[in-house]
Short mmCIF file of C-alpha atoms in Angstrom, two decimals:
data_model
loop_
_atom_site.label_atom_id
_atom_site.label_comp_id
_atom_site.label_asym_id
_atom_site.label_seq_id
_atom_site.Cartn_x
_atom_site.Cartn_y
_atom_site.Cartn_z
CA MET A 1 7.12 5.70 -32.62
CA GLU A 2 3.90 4.49 -31.02
CA ARG A 3 1.35 6.86 -29.57
CA THR A 4 -1.28 6.93 -26.83
CA THR A 5 -3.15 9.70 -25.04
CA CYS A 6 -2.07 8.62 -21.54
CA CYS A 7 0.83 6.29 -20.80
CA VAL A 8 0.65 4.76 -17.31
CA VAL A 9 3.92 3.25 -16.10
CA GLY A 10 3.43 0.47 -13.56
CA GLY A 11 0.64 -2.09 -13.26
CA GLY A 12 0.16 -1.92 -9.50
CA PRO A 13 -3.07 -0.86 -7.76
CA ALA A 14 -2.69 2.82 -8.70
CA GLY A 15 -1.75 2.12 -12.32
CA MET A 16 -4.45 -0.46 -12.98
CA MET A 17 -7.16 1.59 -11.30
CA LEU A 18 -6.17 4.72 -13.24
CA GLY A 19 -6.08 2.76 -16.50
CA LEU A 20 -9.55 1.33 -15.89
CA LEU A 21 -11.11 4.67 -14.98
CA LEU A 22 -9.58 6.61 -17.88
CA ALA A 23 -10.58 3.89 -20.33
CA ARG A 24 -14.16 4.09 -19.09
CA ALA A 25 -13.98 7.82 -19.79
CA GLY A 26 -13.06 7.04 -23.40
CA VAL A 27 -9.41 8.08 -23.04
CA ASP A 28 -6.89 6.02 -25.01
CA VAL A 29 -4.64 4.67 -22.26
CA THR A 30 -1.68 2.29 -22.31
CA VAL A 31 -0.38 0.65 -19.11
CA LEU A 32 3.19 -0.68 -19.09
CA GLU A 33 4.02 -3.47 -16.64
CA LYS A 34 7.56 -4.83 -16.58
CA HIS A 35 6.60 -8.29 -15.29
CA GLY A 36 4.82 -11.02 -17.20
CA ASP A 37 2.14 -11.46 -14.55
CA PHE A 38 1.07 -10.07 -11.19
CA LEU A 39 2.23 -13.06 -9.14
CA ARG A 40 4.53 -11.41 -6.63
CA ASP A 41 4.19 -12.49 -3.01
CA PHE A 42 4.33 -10.42 0.18
CA ARG A 43 3.05 -7.28 -1.40
CA GLY A 44 0.31 -5.43 0.42
CA ASP A 45 -2.75 -7.64 0.49
CA THR A 46 -5.26 -5.28 2.07
CA VAL A 47 -8.34 -3.95 0.30
CA HIS A 48 -9.70 -1.28 2.58
CA ALA A 49 -13.32 -0.37 3.22
CA SER A 50 -13.15 2.74 1.03
CA THR A 51 -11.67 0.69 -1.83
CA LEU A 52 -14.37 -1.97 -1.43
CA ARG A 53 -17.00 0.76 -1.71
CA LEU A 54 -15.23 2.04 -4.81
CA LEU A 55 -15.40 -1.44 -6.38
CA ASP A 56 -19.13 -1.47 -5.71
CA GLU A 57 -19.52 1.89 -7.44
CA LEU A 58 -17.59 0.56 -10.44
CA GLY A 59 -19.90 -2.44 -10.67
CA LEU A 60 -17.13 -4.83 -9.61
CA GLY A 61 -18.39 -5.72 -6.13
CA GLU A 62 -19.94 -9.02 -7.19
CA ARG A 63 -16.79 -10.04 -9.07
CA PHE A 64 -14.65 -9.25 -6.06
CA ALA A 65 -16.96 -11.24 -3.77
CA LYS A 66 -16.15 -14.35 -5.83
CA VAL A 67 -12.40 -13.95 -5.17
CA PRO A 68 -11.31 -16.01 -2.13
CA HIS A 69 -10.53 -13.62 0.73
CA GLN A 70 -10.79 -13.10 4.48
CA LEU A 71 -12.56 -10.22 6.18
CA LEU A 72 -10.63 -8.43 8.91
CA THR A 73 -13.01 -6.99 11.50
CA LYS A 74 -10.68 -6.71 14.51
CA MET A 75 -7.35 -4.95 14.80
CA ALA A 76 -5.01 -4.28 17.72
CA LEU A 77 -2.08 -1.93 17.29
CA PRO A 78 0.69 -2.57 19.84
CA LEU A 79 1.94 0.44 21.76
CA GLY A 80 3.93 -1.34 24.45
CA PRO A 81 4.59 -4.71 26.09
CA ARG A 82 1.12 -4.74 27.64
CA ASP A 83 -0.72 -1.93 25.87
CA ASN A 84 -2.53 -1.83 22.58
CA VAL A 85 -5.33 0.01 20.87
CA ALA A 86 -8.05 -2.52 20.06
CA MET A 87 -10.32 -1.59 17.19
CA ASP A 88 -13.62 -3.09 16.13
CA LEU A 89 -14.17 -2.30 12.46
CA THR A 90 -17.83 -3.37 12.63
CA ALA A 91 -18.59 0.10 14.01
CA LEU A 92 -17.44 1.78 10.77
CA PRO A 93 -19.95 3.79 8.74
CA GLY A 94 -20.88 2.60 5.28
CA PRO A 95 -21.57 -0.80 3.73
CA HIS A 96 -18.13 -2.33 4.34
CA LYS A 97 -17.28 -2.64 8.03
CA HIS A 98 -14.10 -4.56 7.46
CA ILE A 99 -10.86 -4.78 5.51
CA ALA A 100 -10.58 -7.58 2.96
CA MET A 101 -7.38 -9.63 2.91
CA VAL A 102 -6.73 -10.89 -0.60
CA PRO A 103 -3.52 -11.60 -2.56
CA GLN A 104 -2.75 -8.46 -4.49
CA TRP A 105 -2.42 -10.34 -7.74
CA ASP A 106 -6.12 -11.30 -7.52
CA LEU A 107 -7.13 -7.65 -7.19
CA LEU A 108 -4.88 -6.65 -10.09
CA ASP A 109 -6.22 -9.48 -12.27
CA LEU A 110 -9.76 -8.30 -11.52
CA LEU A 111 -8.95 -4.70 -12.49
CA ALA A 112 -7.10 -5.83 -15.62
CA GLU A 113 -10.04 -8.01 -16.69
CA ALA A 114 -12.52 -5.17 -16.20
CA ALA A 115 -10.27 -2.70 -18.04
CA SER A 116 -9.78 -5.09 -20.96
CA GLU A 117 -13.51 -4.77 -21.67
CA GLU A 118 -12.91 -1.14 -22.66
CA PRO A 119 -11.77 -0.66 -26.28
CA SER A 120 -9.44 2.23 -25.42
CA PHE A 121 -7.46 0.26 -22.80
CA HIS A 122 -4.15 -1.40 -23.66
CA LEU A 123 -2.02 -3.43 -21.22
CA ARG A 124 1.57 -4.16 -22.21
CA MET A 125 3.07 -6.85 -19.97
CA ASN A 126 6.80 -7.66 -20.00
CA THR A 127 7.42 -4.04 -20.97
CA GLU A 128 9.63 -1.89 -18.73
CA ALA A 129 9.81 1.87 -19.00
CA THR A 130 13.48 2.86 -19.12
CA GLY A 131 13.22 6.64 -19.27
CA VAL A 132 11.30 9.62 -20.56
CA THR A 133 11.37 11.48 -23.85
CA THR A 134 11.23 15.25 -23.75
CA LYS A 135 10.84 18.24 -26.06
CA ASP A 136 11.43 21.82 -24.98
CA GLY A 137 11.42 20.75 -21.33
CA ARG A 138 8.12 18.86 -21.56
CA VAL A 139 7.80 15.11 -21.07
CA THR A 140 6.43 13.71 -24.32
CA GLY A 141 6.41 10.00 -23.54
CA VAL A 142 8.62 7.10 -22.48
CA THR A 143 11.27 4.78 -23.78
CA TYR A 144 10.80 1.09 -23.07
CA ARG A 145 12.45 -2.31 -23.25
CA THR A 146 10.60 -5.61 -23.49
CA GLN A 147 11.64 -8.85 -21.84
CA ASP A 148 12.83 -10.02 -25.27
CA GLY A 149 15.17 -7.05 -25.54
CA GLU A 150 13.11 -5.03 -28.00
CA THR A 151 13.29 -1.29 -27.43
CA GLY A 152 11.04 1.52 -28.50
CA GLU A 153 9.27 4.74 -27.61
CA ILE A 154 5.67 5.63 -26.84
CA ALA A 155 4.55 9.23 -27.28
CA ALA A 156 1.81 10.45 -24.94
CA ASP A 157 -0.02 13.64 -24.08
CA LEU A 158 0.44 12.65 -20.43
CA THR A 159 2.70 10.14 -18.72
CA VAL A 160 1.75 8.96 -15.23
CA ALA A 161 4.38 7.35 -13.00
CA CYS A 162 2.84 4.55 -10.93
CA ASP A 163 6.10 2.61 -10.72
CA GLY A 164 6.58 2.69 -6.97
CA ARG A 165 9.01 4.07 -4.46
CA ARG A 166 11.97 3.38 -6.75
CA SER A 167 10.30 5.12 -9.68
CA ILE A 168 12.44 5.24 -12.80
CA LEU A 169 10.51 8.22 -14.11
CA ARG A 170 10.75 10.46 -11.06
CA SER A 171 14.48 9.64 -10.88
CA ALA A 172 14.94 10.51 -14.54
CA LEU A 173 13.59 14.01 -13.93
CA GLY A 174 15.28 14.54 -10.58
CA LEU A 175 12.08 15.69 -8.90
CA GLY A 176 12.60 17.20 -5.45
CA ILE A 177 11.83 14.90 -2.56
CA HIS A 178 11.51 15.25 1.19
CA SER A 179 12.28 12.13 3.20
CA TRP A 180 12.20 11.23 6.89
CA ARG A 181 14.32 8.80 8.83
CA VAL A 182 12.53 5.60 9.77
CA PRO A 183 13.48 3.33 12.67
CA MET A 184 12.76 -0.02 11.06
CA ASP A 185 12.77 -2.38 8.15
CA CYS A 186 10.34 -5.27 7.92
CA TRP A 187 10.56 -9.00 7.28
CA TRP A 188 7.44 -10.56 5.78
CA LEU A 189 6.92 -14.25 6.55
CA ARG A 190 4.12 -16.73 7.11
CA VAL A 191 3.49 -19.50 9.66
CA PRO A 192 0.55 -21.90 10.05
CA ARG A 193 -2.52 -20.76 11.95
CA HIS A 194 -4.17 -23.22 14.35
CA GLU A 195 -7.71 -23.49 15.62
CA GLY A 196 -8.16 -21.32 18.68
CA ASP A 197 -5.49 -18.81 17.64
CA PRO A 198 -6.31 -15.09 17.78
CA SER A 199 -8.33 -13.75 14.87
CA GLY A 200 -7.95 -10.46 13.08
CA MET A 201 -4.72 -8.51 13.34
CA GLY A 202 -2.61 -7.96 16.44
CA GLY A 203 0.92 -7.32 17.57
CA VAL A 204 3.44 -7.81 20.34
CA ILE A 205 6.37 -5.72 21.57
CA GLY A 206 9.20 -6.99 23.74
CA GLY A 207 12.96 -7.55 23.95
CA LYS A 208 13.88 -4.99 21.27
CA ARG A 209 11.51 -6.67 18.87
CA MET A 210 8.09 -5.96 17.44
CA LEU A 211 5.88 -8.41 15.59
CA VAL A 212 2.52 -7.93 13.89
CA TYR A 213 0.42 -10.95 12.91
CA ILE A 214 -2.39 -10.91 10.35
CA ASP A 215 -5.00 -13.64 10.21
CA ARG A 216 -5.06 -15.07 6.65
CA GLY A 217 -7.27 -18.05 7.37
CA GLU A 218 -4.98 -21.08 7.25
CA TYR A 219 -1.86 -19.07 8.06
CA PHE A 220 -0.61 -15.92 9.73
CA GLN A 221 1.19 -13.30 7.69
CA LEU A 222 3.89 -11.96 9.98
CA ALA A 223 5.54 -8.56 9.90
CA PHE A 224 8.72 -8.92 11.95
CA LEU A 225 10.11 -5.42 12.49
CA ILE A 226 13.88 -5.05 12.76
CA GLU A 227 16.04 -1.98 13.28
CA LYS A 228 16.73 -0.01 10.14
CA GLY A 229 19.69 -1.48 8.25
CA SER A 230 19.96 -4.61 10.42
CA ASP A 231 18.86 -7.16 7.80
CA ALA A 232 22.37 -8.53 7.23
CA ARG A 233 23.01 -8.80 10.98
CA TRP A 234 19.84 -10.78 11.57
CA ARG A 235 20.58 -13.12 8.68
CA GLU A 236 24.11 -13.66 9.95
CA ALA A 237 22.73 -14.60 13.38
CA GLY A 238 20.94 -17.47 11.67
CA LEU A 239 17.61 -19.22 11.42
CA GLN A 240 17.48 -20.58 14.96
CA ALA A 241 18.13 -17.18 16.48
CA PHE A 242 15.14 -15.84 14.56
CA ARG A 243 12.93 -18.74 15.63
CA ASP A 244 13.94 -18.26 19.27
CA SER A 245 13.26 -14.55 19.03
CA VAL A 246 9.72 -15.04 17.75
CA ALA A 247 8.98 -17.77 20.31
CA GLU A 248 10.23 -15.56 23.14
CA ILE A 249 7.94 -12.61 22.44
CA VAL A 250 4.98 -14.62 21.09
CA PRO A 251 5.02 -17.90 23.07
CA TRP A 252 1.87 -19.24 21.40
CA LEU A 253 3.75 -19.25 18.08
CA ALA A 254 6.57 -21.40 19.52
CA ASP A 255 4.98 -24.61 18.27
CA ARG A 256 5.12 -23.59 14.61
CA VAL A 257 8.14 -21.35 14.09
CA ASP A 258 9.97 -24.45 12.82
CA SER A 259 7.78 -24.16 9.72
CA VAL A 260 10.15 -21.38 8.65
CA GLU A 261 12.83 -23.59 7.13
CA SER A 262 15.12 -20.88 5.74
CA LEU A 263 15.66 -17.17 6.17
CA ASP A 264 15.21 -16.96 2.41
CA GLU A 265 11.51 -17.07 3.29
CA ALA A 266 11.90 -13.70 5.04
CA LYS A 267 11.17 -11.10 2.39
CA LEU A 268 12.76 -7.76 3.27
CA LEU A 269 10.78 -4.56 2.94
CA ASP A 270 13.22 -1.66 2.91
CA VAL A 271 10.96 0.83 4.67
CA LYS A 272 10.93 4.38 3.35
CA LEU A 273 8.87 7.44 4.20
CA ASP A 274 9.11 10.26 1.68
CA ARG A 275 7.07 12.65 -0.43
CA LEU A 276 7.77 14.62 -3.58
CA THR A 277 7.67 18.37 -3.10
CA GLU A 278 5.85 18.55 -6.43
CA TRP A 279 4.17 15.47 -7.83
CA TYR A 280 4.33 16.66 -11.42
CA SER A 281 6.39 18.16 -14.19
CA ASP A 282 5.16 19.38 -17.56
CA GLY A 283 3.71 16.25 -19.18
CA LEU A 284 4.32 13.94 -16.18
CA LEU A 285 2.36 13.13 -13.02
CA CYS A 286 3.45 10.87 -10.15
CA ILE A 287 0.89 9.14 -7.91
CA GLY A 288 0.93 6.37 -5.33
CA ASP A 289 4.31 5.29 -4.00
CA ALA A 290 6.02 7.14 -6.86
CA ALA A 291 4.78 10.37 -5.27
CA HIS A 292 4.86 9.33 -1.61
CA ALA A 293 6.43 6.20 -0.14
CA MET A 294 4.48 5.15 2.96
CA SER A 295 5.51 3.24 6.06
CA PRO A 296 3.78 -0.16 6.52
CA VAL A 297 2.31 1.16 9.80
CA GLY A 298 -1.45 0.84 9.42
CA GLY A 299 -1.12 -0.81 6.00
CA VAL A 300 -2.58 2.26 4.29
CA GLY A 301 -0.21 2.65 1.34
CA ILE A 302 -2.36 0.74 -1.16
CA ASN A 303 -5.49 2.58 -0.16
CA LEU A 304 -3.80 5.96 -0.64
CA ALA A 305 -2.49 4.89 -4.04
CA VAL A 306 -5.95 3.82 -5.21
CA GLN A 307 -7.50 7.08 -3.95
CA ASP A 308 -4.80 9.03 -5.85
CA ALA A 309 -5.78 7.20 -9.04
CA VAL A 310 -9.48 7.98 -8.59
CA ALA A 311 -8.82 11.68 -8.01
CA ALA A 312 -6.43 11.84 -10.96
CA ALA A 313 -8.97 10.21 -13.28
CA ARG A 314 -11.77 12.55 -12.20
CA ILE A 315 -9.64 15.67 -12.67
CA LEU A 316 -7.80 14.69 -15.86
CA ALA A 317 -10.29 12.67 -17.93
CA GLY A 318 -11.90 15.75 -19.49
CA PRO A 319 -8.66 17.57 -20.39
CA LEU A 320 -7.20 14.33 -21.79
CA ARG A 321 -10.24 13.74 -24.00
CA ARG A 322 -10.00 17.32 -25.27
CA GLY A 323 -6.23 17.19 -25.73
CA THR A 324 -5.80 20.20 -23.45
CA VAL A 325 -4.18 18.75 -20.32
CA THR A 326 -1.85 21.27 -18.68
CA THR A 327 0.53 21.47 -15.75
CA ALA A 328 -2.16 23.39 -13.89
CA ASP A 329 -4.43 20.35 -14.23
CA LEU A 330 -1.70 18.12 -12.76
CA ALA A 331 -1.27 20.52 -9.86
CA LYS A 332 -4.96 20.05 -9.03
CA VAL A 333 -4.30 16.36 -8.37
CA GLN A 334 -1.63 17.18 -5.81
CA ARG A 335 -3.82 19.82 -4.19
CA ARG A 336 -6.58 17.27 -3.87
CA ARG A 337 -4.50 14.36 -2.55
CA GLY A 338 -1.58 16.14 -0.88
CA PRO A 339 -3.29 16.98 2.44
CA ALA A 340 -4.47 13.40 3.05
CA THR A 341 -0.97 12.14 2.33
CA SER A 342 0.66 14.69 4.64
CA ILE A 343 -1.68 13.93 7.53
CA THR A 344 -1.28 10.17 7.16
CA GLN A 345 2.50 10.39 7.02
CA GLY A 346 2.45 12.66 10.06
CA LEU A 347 0.54 10.03 12.04
CA GLN A 348 2.96 7.35 10.87
CA ARG A 349 5.88 9.46 12.08
CA LEU A 350 4.20 9.76 15.48
CA MET A 351 3.85 5.98 15.64
CA HIS A 352 7.50 5.57 14.64
CA ALA A 353 8.68 7.96 17.35
CA ASN A 354 6.43 6.84 20.20
CA ALA A 355 6.08 3.09 19.64
CA VAL A 356 8.29 1.53 16.97
CA ALA A 357 11.62 3.26 17.67
CA PRO A 358 11.58 2.81 21.47
CA ALA A 359 10.36 -0.77 21.04
CA LEU A 360 13.26 -1.71 18.79
CA LYS A 361 15.77 0.14 20.98
CA GLY A 362 14.42 -1.50 24.13
CA THR A 363 13.77 1.85 25.77
CA LEU A 364 10.06 1.44 26.43
CA ASP A 365 9.35 1.95 30.11
CA LEU A 366 7.84 -1.37 31.22
CA THR A 367 6.44 0.26 34.37
CA ARG A 368 5.00 3.33 32.76
CA ARG A 369 1.39 4.25 33.32
CA THR A 370 -1.07 3.34 30.60
CA PRO A 371 -1.13 6.29 28.16
CA PHE A 372 -4.03 8.70 28.46
CA VAL A 373 -5.34 7.82 24.98
CA LEU A 374 -5.49 4.15 25.93
CA ARG A 375 -7.18 4.86 29.25
CA LEU A 376 -9.72 6.98 27.39
CA ALA A 377 -10.34 4.16 24.89
CA GLN A 378 -10.69 1.64 27.71
CA ARG A 379 -13.31 3.83 29.37
CA PHE A 380 -15.12 4.75 26.14
CA PRO A 381 -14.61 1.84 23.69
CA LYS A 382 -16.64 3.58 20.99
CA LEU A 383 -13.77 6.05 20.56
CA THR A 384 -11.74 3.32 18.87
CA VAL A 385 -13.88 3.89 15.77
CA ILE A 386 -11.65 6.93 15.11
CA PRO A 387 -8.37 5.03 14.48
CA ALA A 388 -10.41 2.29 12.77
CA TYR A 389 -11.84 4.91 10.40
CA LEU A 390 -8.43 6.43 9.69
CA ILE A 391 -7.02 3.03 8.74
CA ALA A 392 -9.95 1.38 6.95
CA ILE A 393 -11.36 4.45 5.20
CA GLY A 394 -8.78 7.20 5.55
CA PHE A 395 -8.70 10.94 5.07
CA ARG A 396 -10.67 12.25 2.11
CA PRO A 397 -11.84 8.95 0.59
CA GLU A 398 -12.66 9.23 -3.10
CA HIS A 399 -15.79 8.09 -4.93
CA ALA A 400 -15.92 6.72 -8.45
CA PRO A 401 -16.49 9.41 -11.10
CA GLU A 402 -19.92 9.22 -12.75
CA PHE A 403 -18.40 8.34 -16.11
CA ALA A 404 -16.83 5.19 -14.64
CA ARG A 405 -19.83 3.78 -12.79
CA LYS A 406 -21.61 0.66 -13.97
#
């Protein structure tokens, strides 16, 4: 039986950030990551303005600046065949007036390197949590299995589930969850980007299809939205049908859709939108996607997960050091982060209902008048700083605790 003060399950953005912050507070923390490295493609690659500011506060801004990345300063969210909300992120408050696009594995490597400098931090790769251990109704740790088949247990004063929307730990405890129907799934792909192509992020709606393109320098990362549950139908239709579909709604991509040589390149994101009714049980806390699976609309899931980790570290570091962490302490994390999550998911549901669902059903009125919000933004362009702020910074952004700053 091994032992740690805090066992963090999952080495994603929430897990690695929480591990780093708690270690800087002097808490003995062990992070379990089931993979052998962080090299998994088509995960969220956005580092939002509030997260960039957080890296600065942690003394990691200069390290991050050395990681190859692109800065996203322009965004356009499609609301119809001809309408979109254009946003200029350079009007944002604060030092970072952009979103950084960087492969997620580079961010995770950076956090892991910084955390490894703390003597109380331990990262266990190739180690998958398989369940929880309990005593008298309290979670006392986890069981695990390594890639080599070794099994064991780790006892912990607190276990934190950062293992995503299919969390093993929240399933093991049967925590109550509220979920909403979503109209789409998403294919992630990439195609070459040519000189003179649009910069930033934009999207197109038409013909029961919706596509979002993200400028990644030499290529575009594409989010091709399909109706919920239609993945098999699209794959059965074949590669050429997909190419023709993209070329029809985005004609300027017609000259490079042939670069997609197989539909195996289309990585399916099974979109979910849900939230635990309670993010905690005695001895266990869920944060990030394990507590609230977000829609890809706005690309805000990673930012919310990181902000959860910061709030959790600030609230729990003291009780963990003293060995006095209680369920009431865990409830404080949900009270702090719950409202921001609820508001963000509410806005995503509005986007689903008013843009994504009718776009994929082909029920958008092509002759409808430009929506009032768009007409207002066209007349007063400075108003677009509001949606830009909500995406790039978000509700209730968190600052690094004093104990973690360098």
